[in-house]
Tab-separated table of C-alpha atoms in Angstrom:
chain	number	residue	atom	x	y	z
A	1	MET	CA	11.906	-10.090	-34.986
A	2	SER	CA	14.627	-12.719	-34.645
A	3	ASP	CA	13.997	-16.148	-36.171
A	4	THR	CA	14.934	-17.814	-32.902
A	5	ALA	CA	12.965	-17.728	-29.686
A	6	TRP	CA	14.808	-19.370	-26.835
A	7	ARG	CA	12.608	-21.003	-24.267
A	8	SER	CA	12.110	-19.313	-20.929
A	9	GLU	CA	9.999	-20.206	-17.948
A	10	PRO	CA	6.423	-18.919	-18.406
A	11	ALA	CA	5.153	-16.453	-15.866
A	12	THR	CA	2.778	-18.653	-13.944
A	13	GLY	CA	1.393	-18.511	-10.472
A	14	ALA	CA	3.076	-21.693	-9.328
A	15	GLY	CA	1.967	-22.756	-5.922
A	16	ARG	CA	-1.462	-22.429	-4.412
A	17	LEU	CA	-2.795	-19.512	-2.445
A	18	SER	CA	-3.820	-21.262	0.694
A	19	LYS	CA	-3.149	-18.866	3.547
A	20	TRP	CA	-2.484	-15.156	3.333
A	21	PRO	CA	-1.551	-12.859	6.213
A	22	LEU	CA	-4.630	-10.786	6.986
A	23	SER	CA	-5.131	-7.527	8.817
A	24	GLY	CA	-4.363	-9.101	12.191
A	25	GLY	CA	-0.724	-9.427	11.166
A	26	ALA	CA	-0.561	-5.749	10.252
A	27	GLY	CA	-2.170	-4.875	13.599
A	28	ARG	CA	0.392	-6.920	15.456
A	29	MET	CA	3.129	-5.213	13.481
A	30	THR	CA	1.706	-1.812	14.482
A	31	SER	CA	1.712	-2.804	18.150
A	32	ARG	CA	5.247	-4.163	17.920
A	33	THR	CA	6.476	-1.057	16.128
A	34	VAL	CA	4.934	1.199	18.789
A	35	LEU	CA	6.414	-0.940	21.549
A	36	VAL	CA	9.862	-0.955	19.955
A	37	THR	CA	9.729	2.803	19.416
A	38	LEU	CA	8.660	3.333	23.035
A	39	LEU	CA	11.502	1.149	24.265
A	40	VAL	CA	13.948	3.056	22.069
A	41	ALA	CA	12.628	6.337	23.467
A	42	ILE	CA	12.968	5.082	27.048
A	43	VAL	CA	16.489	3.805	26.422
A	44	SER	CA	17.363	7.128	24.797
A	45	VAL	CA	15.992	9.015	27.799
A	46	PHE	CA	17.987	6.934	30.258
A	47	ALA	CA	21.126	7.217	28.127
A	48	THR	CA	20.658	10.973	27.899
A	49	ALA	CA	20.092	11.169	31.635
A	50	ALA	CA	23.152	9.024	32.369
A	51	VAL	CA	25.337	11.345	30.309
A	52	GLY	CA	23.533	14.631	30.851
A	53	VAL	CA	22.976	14.608	34.609
A	54	PRO	CA	26.695	14.483	35.538
A	55	LEU	CA	27.450	17.164	32.973
A	56	ILE	CA	24.676	19.395	34.278
A	57	ARG	CA	25.760	18.840	37.861
A	58	GLU	CA	29.352	19.678	36.959
A	59	ALA	CA	28.301	22.788	35.044
A	60	ALA	CA	26.064	23.917	37.912
A	61	THR	CA	28.902	23.412	40.413
A	62	ALA	CA	31.311	25.432	38.254
A	63	HIS	CA	28.741	28.178	37.935
A	64	ALA	CA	28.146	28.222	41.709
A	65	ARG	CA	31.890	28.374	42.416
A	66	GLN	CA	32.334	31.271	39.994
A	67	SER	CA	29.370	33.119	41.453
A	68	LEU	CA	30.681	32.611	44.995
A	69	ARG	CA	34.087	33.950	43.943
A	70	GLU	CA	32.533	37.082	42.470
A	71	GLN	CA	30.473	37.688	45.580
A	72	ALA	CA	33.547	37.206	47.788
A	73	ASN	CA	35.387	39.793	45.715
A	74	VAL	CA	32.474	42.229	46.066
A	75	ALA	CA	32.287	41.674	49.823
A	76	ALA	CA	36.033	42.185	50.253
A	77	THR	CA	35.882	45.394	48.179
A	78	MET	CA	33.045	46.785	50.268
A	79	LEU	CA	34.804	45.997	53.541
A	80	ALA	CA	38.075	47.475	52.314
A	81	ALA	CA	36.357	50.725	51.312
A	82	ARG	CA	34.718	50.967	54.761
A	83	SER	CA	31.773	52.674	53.089
A	84	GLY	CA	28.370	52.280	54.651
A	85	ARG	CA	29.525	49.996	57.456
A	86	PRO	CA	27.829	48.256	59.099
A	87	VAL	CA	24.505	48.879	57.333
A	88	ARG	CA	25.708	47.840	53.904
A	89	VAL	CA	27.528	44.834	55.276
A	90	GLN	CA	24.378	43.668	57.063
A	91	HIS	CA	22.279	44.196	53.933
A	92	MET	CA	24.824	42.255	51.903
A	93	ALA	CA	24.795	39.441	54.449
A	94	ARG	CA	21.001	39.200	54.288
A	95	LEU	CA	21.079	38.978	50.498
A	96	MET	CA	23.694	36.264	50.624
A	97	ARG	CA	21.797	34.264	53.219
A	98	SER	CA	18.697	34.426	51.034
A	99	ASN	CA	20.774	32.724	48.312
A	100	GLY	CA	22.088	30.079	50.700
A	101	ILE	CA	25.446	31.770	51.311
A	102	ARG	CA	26.817	32.117	54.805
A	103	ILE	CA	29.284	34.916	55.574
A	104	SER	CA	31.889	35.303	58.312
A	105	LEU	CA	33.956	38.405	59.072
A	106	VAL	CA	37.541	38.046	60.285
A	107	ARG	CA	38.977	40.585	62.690
A	108	ALA	CA	42.426	40.359	64.207
A	109	HIS	CA	42.846	36.938	62.612
A	110	THR	CA	39.702	35.680	64.384
A	111	PRO	CA	36.503	34.716	62.536
A	112	ASP	CA	33.129	35.549	64.046
A	113	ARG	CA	31.731	32.132	62.983
A	114	GLY	CA	32.955	28.768	64.078
A	115	TRP	CA	32.501	26.985	60.749
A	116	VAL	CA	35.500	28.659	59.116
A	117	PRO	CA	38.196	26.020	58.394
A	118	ARG	CA	41.641	26.481	59.942
A	119	SER	CA	43.260	26.007	56.526
A	120	ALA	CA	41.371	29.052	55.283
A	121	MET	CA	42.517	31.081	58.291
A	122	ARG	CA	46.152	30.138	57.671
A	123	ARG	CA	45.976	31.336	54.048
A	124	LEU	CA	44.190	34.533	55.118
A	125	GLY	CA	46.916	35.108	57.693
A	126	GLN	CA	49.400	34.931	54.825
A	127	GLY	CA	47.360	37.524	52.946
A	128	LYS	CA	46.262	35.021	50.249
A	129	PRO	CA	42.739	34.364	48.861
A	130	VAL	CA	41.051	31.003	49.494
A	131	HIS	CA	39.361	28.819	46.853
A	132	SER	CA	38.514	25.443	48.353
A	133	SER	CA	35.805	22.853	48.851
A	134	VAL	CA	35.308	20.214	51.526
A	135	THR	CA	32.846	17.403	52.099
A	136	ARG	CA	30.712	17.623	55.215
A	137	ASN	CA	28.089	15.033	56.086
A	138	GLY	CA	28.231	13.678	52.555
A	139	GLU	CA	27.695	17.064	50.915
A	140	GLU	CA	30.183	19.211	49.067
A	141	VAL	CA	30.718	22.686	50.565
A	142	LEU	CA	32.406	25.558	48.754
A	143	PHE	CA	34.612	28.126	50.550
A	144	GLU	CA	35.795	31.478	49.253
A	145	ALA	CA	37.851	33.859	51.470
A	146	ARG	CA	39.478	37.214	50.767
A	147	PRO	CA	41.910	39.115	53.007
A	148	VAL	CA	40.866	42.650	53.991
A	149	GLY	CA	43.633	44.763	55.532
A	150	ARG	CA	46.385	43.175	57.572
A	151	ALA	CA	44.402	41.140	60.089
A	152	GLY	CA	40.922	41.011	58.625
A	153	GLY	CA	39.022	39.245	55.936
A	154	VAL	CA	35.728	37.839	54.762
A	155	VAL	CA	34.806	34.144	54.328
A	156	LEU	CA	31.848	32.859	52.276
A	157	MET	CA	30.477	29.319	52.455
A	158	GLN	CA	27.775	27.662	50.346
A	159	GLN	CA	26.596	24.058	49.931
A	160	VAL	CA	26.749	22.882	46.338
A	161	SER	CA	23.229	21.422	46.505
A	162	GLU	CA	21.850	24.822	47.511
A	163	ALA	CA	23.866	26.550	44.797
A	164	ARG	CA	22.521	24.242	42.092
A	165	GLY	CA	18.951	24.578	43.212
A	166	GLU	CA	16.105	22.276	42.198
A	167	THR	CA	15.167	23.987	38.936
A	168	ALA	CA	17.943	22.437	36.854
A	169	GLY	CA	16.870	18.920	37.737
A	170	LEU	CA	13.243	19.744	37.070
A	171	ARG	CA	14.108	21.247	33.700
A	172	LEU	CA	16.116	18.170	32.778
A	173	ALA	CA	13.320	15.841	33.875
A	174	LEU	CA	10.792	17.864	31.924
A	175	ALA	CA	12.986	17.827	28.806
A	176	LEU	CA	13.455	14.059	29.054
A	177	ALA	CA	9.733	13.506	29.560
A	178	VAL	CA	8.934	15.626	26.516
A	179	GLY	CA	11.515	13.691	24.491
A	180	ALA	CA	10.025	10.344	25.552
A	181	SER	CA	6.509	11.528	24.714
A	182	ALA	CA	7.613	12.841	21.330
A	183	GLY	CA	9.392	9.565	20.574
A	184	THR	CA	6.296	7.563	21.501
A	185	LEU	CA	4.052	9.748	19.364
A	186	ALA	CA	6.471	9.481	16.452
A	187	GLY	CA	6.484	5.704	16.898
A	188	VAL	CA	2.700	5.538	16.758
A	189	LEU	CA	2.558	7.665	13.618
A	190	LEU	CA	5.401	5.706	12.000
A	191	ALA	CA	3.780	2.384	12.848
A	192	ARG	CA	0.475	3.494	11.360
A	193	ARG	CA	2.208	4.688	8.204
A	194	LEU	CA	4.234	1.483	7.855
A	195	SER	CA	1.312	-0.815	8.533
A	196	ARG	CA	-1.160	0.968	6.230
A	197	PRO	CA	0.233	-0.534	2.987
A	198	LEU	CA	0.586	-3.899	4.711
A	199	ARG	CA	-3.056	-3.850	5.734
A	200	GLN	CA	-3.992	-2.892	2.200
A	201	ALA	CA	-1.781	-5.675	0.826
A	202	ALA	CA	-3.424	-8.133	3.235
A	203	ARG	CA	-6.888	-7.119	2.045
A	204	THR	CA	-5.788	-7.419	-1.587
A	205	ALA	CA	-4.236	-10.833	-0.936
A	206	ASP	CA	-7.446	-11.982	0.736
A	207	ARG	CA	-9.426	-10.942	-2.317
A	208	ILE	CA	-6.960	-12.819	-4.519
A	209	ARG	CA	-7.367	-15.876	-2.306
A	210	GLN	CA	-11.126	-15.669	-2.798
A	211	GLY	CA	-10.685	-15.661	-6.578
A	212	ASP	CA	-10.844	-11.966	-7.440
A	213	ARG	CA	-8.228	-11.320	-10.133
A	214	SER	CA	-9.281	-7.744	-10.871
A	215	CYS	CA	-7.889	-6.165	-7.704
A	216	ARG	CA	-4.717	-4.113	-7.946
A	217	MET	CA	-2.705	-2.091	-5.444
A	218	PRO	CA	-1.761	1.546	-6.136
A	219	LEU	CA	1.937	2.161	-6.723
A	220	ASN	CA	2.531	4.595	-3.852
A	221	GLN	CA	5.701	5.919	-2.257
A	222	PRO	CA	8.045	5.040	-0.618
A	223	GLU	CA	10.058	2.769	-2.875
A	224	GLU	CA	9.709	-0.333	-0.660
A	225	VAL	CA	5.918	-0.005	-0.619
A	226	ARG	CA	5.906	0.552	-4.376
A	227	GLU	CA	7.948	-2.629	-4.857
A	228	LEU	CA	5.528	-4.590	-2.648
A	229	SER	CA	2.532	-3.249	-4.572
A	230	SER	CA	4.184	-3.985	-7.920
A	231	ALA	CA	5.083	-7.543	-6.852
A	232	LEU	CA	1.521	-8.218	-5.682
A	233	ASN	CA	0.078	-6.794	-8.900
A	234	GLU	CA	2.454	-8.935	-10.960
A	235	LEU	CA	1.434	-11.974	-8.918
A	236	THR	CA	-2.236	-11.261	-9.615
A	237	THR	CA	-1.541	-10.894	-13.335
A	238	ALA	CA	0.536	-14.095	-13.354
A	239	LEU	CA	-2.248	-15.985	-11.574
A	240	GLU	CA	-4.786	-14.658	-14.040
A	241	VAL	CA	-2.661	-15.757	-16.998
A	242	SER	CA	-1.882	-19.111	-15.393
A	243	GLU	CA	-5.523	-19.871	-14.655
A	244	ARG	CA	-6.555	-18.890	-18.168
A	245	ARG	CA	-3.879	-21.165	-19.637
A	246	GLN	CA	-4.848	-23.952	-17.260
A	247	LYS	CA	-8.462	-23.599	-18.300
A	248	ASP	CA	-7.540	-23.713	-21.989
A	249	PHE	CA	-5.266	-26.696	-21.350
A	250	LEU	CA	-7.973	-28.607	-19.470
A	251	MET	CA	-10.483	-27.889	-22.215
A	252	SER	CA	-7.995	-29.128	-24.808
A	253	VAL	CA	-7.206	-32.291	-22.836
A	254	SER	CA	-10.916	-32.902	-22.248
A	255	HIS	CA	-11.521	-32.640	-25.977
A	256	GLU	CA	-8.666	-35.018	-26.709
A	257	LEU	CA	-9.989	-37.522	-24.195
A	258	ARG	CA	-13.582	-37.231	-25.323
A	259	THR	CA	-12.880	-37.890	-29.017
A	260	PRO	CA	-11.292	-41.377	-28.722
A	261	LEU	CA	-13.658	-42.302	-25.890
A	262	THR	CA	-16.625	-41.420	-28.070
A	263	THR	CA	-15.249	-43.582	-30.866
A	264	ILE	CA	-14.551	-46.521	-28.569
A	265	ARG	CA	-17.960	-46.178	-26.934
A	266	GLY	CA	-19.688	-46.042	-30.322
A	267	TYR	CA	-18.040	-49.222	-31.528
A	268	ALA	CA	-18.693	-50.948	-28.201
A	269	GLU	CA	-22.402	-50.032	-28.312
A	270	ALA	CA	-22.635	-51.161	-31.932
A	271	LEU	CA	-21.071	-54.503	-31.046
A	272	ALA	CA	-23.337	-54.880	-28.013
A	273	ASP	CA	-26.468	-54.072	-30.021
A	274	GLY	CA	-25.441	-56.337	-32.884
A	275	VAL	CA	-25.399	-53.476	-35.354
A	276	LEU	CA	-21.940	-54.324	-36.690
A	277	SER	CA	-21.541	-57.327	-38.941
A	278	THR	CA	-19.743	-60.272	-37.358
A	279	ASP	CA	-17.743	-61.146	-40.456
A	280	ALA	CA	-13.961	-61.151	-40.138
A	281	ASP	CA	-13.295	-57.996	-42.161
A	282	THR	CA	-15.768	-55.858	-40.249
A	283	ALA	CA	-14.572	-57.155	-36.891
A	284	GLN	CA	-10.966	-56.525	-37.885
A	285	ASP	CA	-11.731	-52.936	-38.912
A	286	ALA	CA	-13.602	-52.321	-35.690
A	287	GLY	CA	-10.760	-53.811	-33.655
A	288	HIS	CA	-8.199	-51.712	-35.533
A	289	THR	CA	-10.207	-48.532	-34.883
A	290	VAL	CA	-10.661	-49.288	-31.192
A	291	LEU	CA	-6.953	-50.157	-30.863
A	292	THR	CA	-5.908	-46.913	-32.578
A	293	GLU	CA	-8.094	-44.827	-30.293
A	294	ALA	CA	-6.908	-46.736	-27.214
A	295	LYS	CA	-3.292	-46.049	-28.201
A	296	ARG	CA	-4.173	-42.390	-28.571
A	297	LEU	CA	-5.644	-42.366	-25.072
A	298	ASP	CA	-2.619	-44.215	-23.721
A	299	ARG	CA	-0.253	-41.692	-25.295
A	300	LEU	CA	-2.172	-38.784	-23.812
A	301	VAL	CA	-2.231	-40.315	-20.326
A	302	THR	CA	1.480	-41.185	-20.614
A	303	ASP	CA	2.360	-37.596	-21.520
A	304	LEU	CA	0.283	-36.257	-18.642
A	305	LEU	CA	1.991	-38.596	-16.190
A	306	ALA	CA	5.422	-37.675	-17.564
A	307	LEU	CA	4.708	-33.968	-17.112
A	308	ALA	CA	3.516	-34.619	-13.572
A	309	ARG	CA	6.661	-36.588	-12.779
A	310	LEU	CA	8.855	-33.784	-14.108
A	311	GLN	CA	7.426	-31.499	-11.408
A	312	ALA	CA	8.433	-33.928	-8.652
A	313	ASP	CA	11.637	-33.395	-6.700
A	314	ASP	CA	12.653	-37.045	-7.038
A	315	PHE	CA	12.615	-37.121	-10.852
A	316	ALA	CA	15.602	-39.255	-11.787
A	317	VAL	CA	18.239	-38.016	-14.247
A	318	GLU	CA	21.164	-40.423	-14.602
A	319	GLN	CA	24.103	-38.543	-16.100
A	320	GLU	CA	26.802	-40.412	-17.992
A	321	GLU	CA	29.110	-39.905	-20.964
A	322	VAL	CA	27.029	-40.245	-24.117
A	323	ASP	CA	28.017	-40.430	-27.780
A	324	VAL	CA	25.379	-38.118	-29.261
A	325	THR	CA	26.344	-39.086	-32.815
A	326	ALA	CA	25.508	-42.734	-32.145
A	327	LEU	CA	22.342	-41.802	-30.231
A	328	ALA	CA	21.026	-39.646	-33.099
A	329	ALA	CA	21.913	-42.338	-35.664
A	330	ALA	CA	20.052	-44.978	-33.616
A	331	ALA	CA	16.970	-42.748	-33.414
A	332	VAL	CA	17.004	-42.197	-37.180
A	333	THR	CA	17.331	-45.954	-37.781
A	334	ALA	CA	14.385	-46.655	-35.473
A	335	TRP	CA	12.113	-44.027	-37.037
A	336	ARG	CA	13.083	-44.527	-40.699
A	337	PRO	CA	10.600	-47.342	-41.548
A	338	SER	CA	7.524	-45.548	-40.216
A	339	LEU	CA	8.500	-42.096	-41.485
A	340	GLU	CA	9.534	-43.158	-44.945
A	341	GLY	CA	6.489	-45.425	-45.089
A	342	ASN	CA	4.360	-42.282	-44.782
A	343	GLY	CA	6.289	-40.555	-47.558
A	344	THR	CA	8.675	-38.510	-45.417
A	345	GLU	CA	12.108	-37.811	-46.886
A	346	LEU	CA	14.402	-38.521	-43.934
A	347	ARG	CA	17.914	-37.057	-44.101
A	348	THR	CA	20.767	-36.727	-41.609
A	349	GLU	CA	23.574	-34.248	-41.093
A	350	LEU	CA	25.706	-36.110	-38.592
A	351	PRO	CA	29.488	-35.827	-38.141
A	352	SER	CA	31.675	-38.820	-38.946
A	353	HIS	CA	33.327	-38.729	-35.503
A	354	SER	CA	31.950	-39.266	-32.023
A	355	VAL	CA	30.494	-36.276	-30.194
A	356	ARG	CA	30.427	-36.899	-26.461
A	357	VAL	CA	28.619	-35.025	-23.718
A	358	HIS	CA	27.725	-35.808	-20.117
A	359	THR	CA	23.947	-36.312	-20.053
A	360	ASP	CA	21.146	-38.852	-19.606
A	361	PRO	CA	20.891	-40.892	-22.839
A	362	VAL	CA	17.354	-42.163	-22.108
A	363	ARG	CA	15.940	-38.664	-21.540
A	364	LEU	CA	17.810	-37.194	-24.512
A	365	ARG	CA	16.503	-39.972	-26.784
A	366	GLN	CA	13.003	-39.297	-25.424
A	367	VAL	CA	13.279	-35.631	-26.440
A	368	LEU	CA	14.586	-36.554	-29.905
A	369	ASP	CA	11.740	-39.055	-30.387
A	370	ILE	CA	9.174	-36.378	-29.494
A	371	LEU	CA	10.611	-33.917	-32.006
A	372	MET	CA	10.848	-36.522	-34.803
A	373	GLU	CA	7.328	-37.799	-34.169
A	374	ASN	CA	5.909	-34.255	-34.253
A	375	ALA	CA	7.767	-33.438	-37.489
A	376	GLY	CA	6.671	-36.683	-39.170
A	377	ARG	CA	3.044	-36.150	-38.173
A	378	VAL	CA	2.802	-32.486	-39.226
A	379	ALA	CA	4.790	-32.892	-42.475
A	380	PRO	CA	4.290	-36.493	-43.684
A	381	HIS	CA	5.372	-35.791	-47.282
A	382	ALA	CA	8.103	-33.220	-46.628
A	383	PRO	CA	11.815	-33.485	-45.854
A	384	LEU	CA	12.861	-34.152	-42.252
A	385	VAL	CA	16.460	-33.492	-41.255
A	386	VAL	CA	18.237	-34.627	-38.087
A	387	ALA	CA	21.454	-32.614	-37.650
A	388	LEU	CA	24.259	-32.544	-35.100
A	389	ALA	CA	26.934	-29.882	-34.693
A	390	ALA	CA	29.605	-29.539	-32.025
A	391	ASP	CA	32.658	-27.453	-31.286
A	392	ALA	CA	36.127	-28.938	-30.869
A	393	GLY	CA	35.715	-29.216	-27.119
A	394	ALA	CA	32.872	-31.694	-27.317
A	395	ALA	CA	34.563	-33.679	-30.058
A	396	SER	CA	37.688	-34.082	-27.940
A	397	ASP	CA	35.875	-35.293	-24.823
A	398	SER	CA	36.200	-31.965	-23.018
A	399	CYS	CA	33.662	-29.310	-22.134
A	400	GLY	CA	32.054	-28.034	-25.304
A	401	GLN	CA	28.744	-27.087	-26.888
A	402	VAL	CA	26.539	-29.548	-28.769
A	403	LEU	CA	23.606	-28.595	-31.011
A	404	LEU	CA	21.183	-31.410	-31.833
A	405	SER	CA	18.397	-30.245	-34.143
A	406	VAL	CA	15.347	-31.510	-36.025
A	407	ARG	CA	14.142	-29.588	-39.121
A	408	ASP	CA	11.191	-30.217	-41.382
A	409	GLY	CA	9.672	-28.841	-44.557
A	410	GLY	CA	6.129	-28.703	-43.263
A	411	PRO	CA	3.780	-25.717	-42.854
A	412	GLY	CA	6.061	-24.233	-40.198
A	413	LEU	CA	5.342	-21.802	-37.363
A	414	THR	CA	4.652	-18.091	-37.187
A	415	ASP	CA	6.733	-15.681	-35.120
A	416	GLU	CA	3.986	-15.700	-32.503
A	417	ASP	CA	4.057	-19.519	-32.476
A	418	LEU	CA	7.782	-19.478	-31.711
A	419	ARG	CA	7.165	-17.577	-28.460
A	420	VAL	CA	4.590	-20.082	-27.159
A	421	ALA	CA	5.808	-23.284	-28.807
A	422	PHE	CA	6.750	-24.961	-25.522
A	423	GLU	CA	3.658	-24.018	-23.543
A	424	ARG	CA	1.184	-26.808	-22.945
A	425	GLY	CA	-1.470	-27.117	-25.601
A	426	ARG	CA	-0.941	-23.688	-27.204
A	427	LEU	CA	-0.069	-24.950	-30.708
A	428	HIS	CA	-2.522	-27.823	-30.350
A	429	HIS	CA	-5.368	-25.447	-29.570
A	430	ARG	CA	-4.390	-23.143	-32.441
A	431	TYR	CA	-3.975	-25.779	-35.194
A	432	GLN	CA	-6.223	-28.668	-34.186
A	433	GLU	CA	-8.645	-27.787	-37.001
A	434	ASN	CA	-5.984	-27.099	-39.656
A	435	ARG	CA	-3.245	-29.723	-39.432
A	436	PRO	CA	-2.519	-33.099	-37.808
A	437	VAL	CA	-1.861	-32.578	-34.100
A	438	GLY	CA	-0.965	-34.826	-31.197
A	439	THR	CA	-1.852	-34.506	-27.544
A	440	GLY	CA	-0.554	-30.947	-27.284
A	441	LEU	CA	1.881	-31.976	-24.532
A	442	GLY	CA	4.878	-33.232	-26.475
A	443	LEU	CA	6.789	-29.971	-26.891
A	444	ALA	CA	6.121	-28.950	-23.275
A	445	LEU	CA	7.398	-32.347	-22.142
A	446	ALA	CA	10.496	-32.003	-24.364
A	447	ALA	CA	11.245	-28.535	-22.991
A	448	GLN	CA	11.035	-29.670	-19.384
A	449	LEU	CA	13.170	-32.724	-20.063
A	450	VAL	CA	15.885	-30.587	-21.666
A	451	ASP	CA	15.740	-28.254	-18.681
A	452	LYS	CA	16.252	-31.233	-16.355
A	453	LEU	CA	19.283	-32.206	-18.451
A	454	GLY	CA	20.779	-28.753	-17.903
A	455	GLY	CA	20.369	-27.627	-21.519
A	456	THR	CA	18.120	-25.330	-23.517
A	457	ILE	CA	15.733	-25.843	-26.405
A	458	ALA	CA	14.774	-23.315	-29.083
A	459	ALA	CA	12.177	-23.004	-31.811
A	460	ALA	CA	12.951	-21.227	-35.085
A	461	HIS	CA	12.187	-21.187	-38.819
A	462	ALA	CA	13.827	-23.995	-40.803
A	463	PRO	CA	15.634	-23.489	-44.159
A	464	GLU	CA	13.376	-26.206	-45.566
A	465	GLY	CA	10.378	-23.957	-44.868
A	466	GLY	CA	9.014	-25.675	-41.767
A	467	ALA	CA	9.887	-25.721	-38.079
A	468	HIS	CA	13.395	-25.955	-36.637
A	469	PHE	CA	13.906	-27.241	-33.056
A	470	THR	CA	17.415	-27.141	-31.557
A	471	ILE	CA	18.632	-28.779	-28.339
A	472	ARG	CA	21.715	-27.110	-26.888
A	473	LEU	CA	23.846	-29.133	-24.447
A	474	TRP	CA	27.200	-28.537	-22.810
A	475	GLY	CA	29.831	-31.196	-22.406
């Protein structure tokens, strides 16, 4: 494993589960899907009818015209052969009338029916066939005429509506109705299939809202449903981890609060009962103890408030050009008396020139103070090094990278510790019985402050044998 573990945001269930969409939403989605599918089917039917009906009518008309032409040719052939007249001609006429075709025979240039157009007679008189259509009383009428001999002929007439018949329209209407029904049925089935995982997700979310963290959704097909199920399962796991960490954190904070309160209460009761001696030395010791515990409580409450403020949207970060070399030197000067008074060997590795970045000097100094205080407390008789490194860009007042680090020669951290170093109370809970610890909030506060400054913070193993914390900023 690498010696360095860069901080990343922990997978927590940020935000409260207050209201989850329940099965009613899935039901409404089913209804809407069915309605939309039905509307699509209806629109498709009308669009098909708008395009198909004219095409069918045109095809039926062409078929009727071709059929009438063939029958005119047959009639002219029979009349020209003079076979079976007039019995065959009468039989042919009856068959044609049954199909809606009217027939007229022309003798000596004179038709035996009055509906024959004069234009047709003129073409017959010229010995030419007739292929024409006219509109009568709003209906299209087809005419086919063939000359027979020198002065005779045969004329056939049929209305287009009779030639088309009613069956084509009925077939089209039936086909469209079947298509609409099939589309509606498909919509119902599709809506049920789409809403089934949503209803299941709603039930799972409701169980999560009620506090059940054991529920999981199956990872079914299709891919979108699988992604939804996976996301919901990950959310449940994140909530479970977050609640467990929150519980551990609250227990740790409760323990930290209870210890100084118990001490203060004990001294207060002893003073009230007159158990403690009233001489100056005893009173001074009692006052010193109470003051120390009160400061401990104040530090814990201050850290808690600072962490709460960091979560607020209006947390103020005032960026300006900062000389990090001077800031680190000032921090070392401020901490030197107390650290060296406890036996700490304080050293610096600072450049001789100014290293400038655009950041908030107050927040950066706050982070540096947290790291130096932690190092001095954990390793009171070990070396403590404050180091600063920068590339040429930062040194020349342009965009560059700055590394501000604090190293110590204390007991150090394990590889597992490096992964959780910036989570609230994790190291405190692990080492509160083995080494001097603070409130358990300092490193979490430092990490969030660095994040607000637009930088990163890392935990690693120090060359001195202890912990190594590095703040990375960009100019």
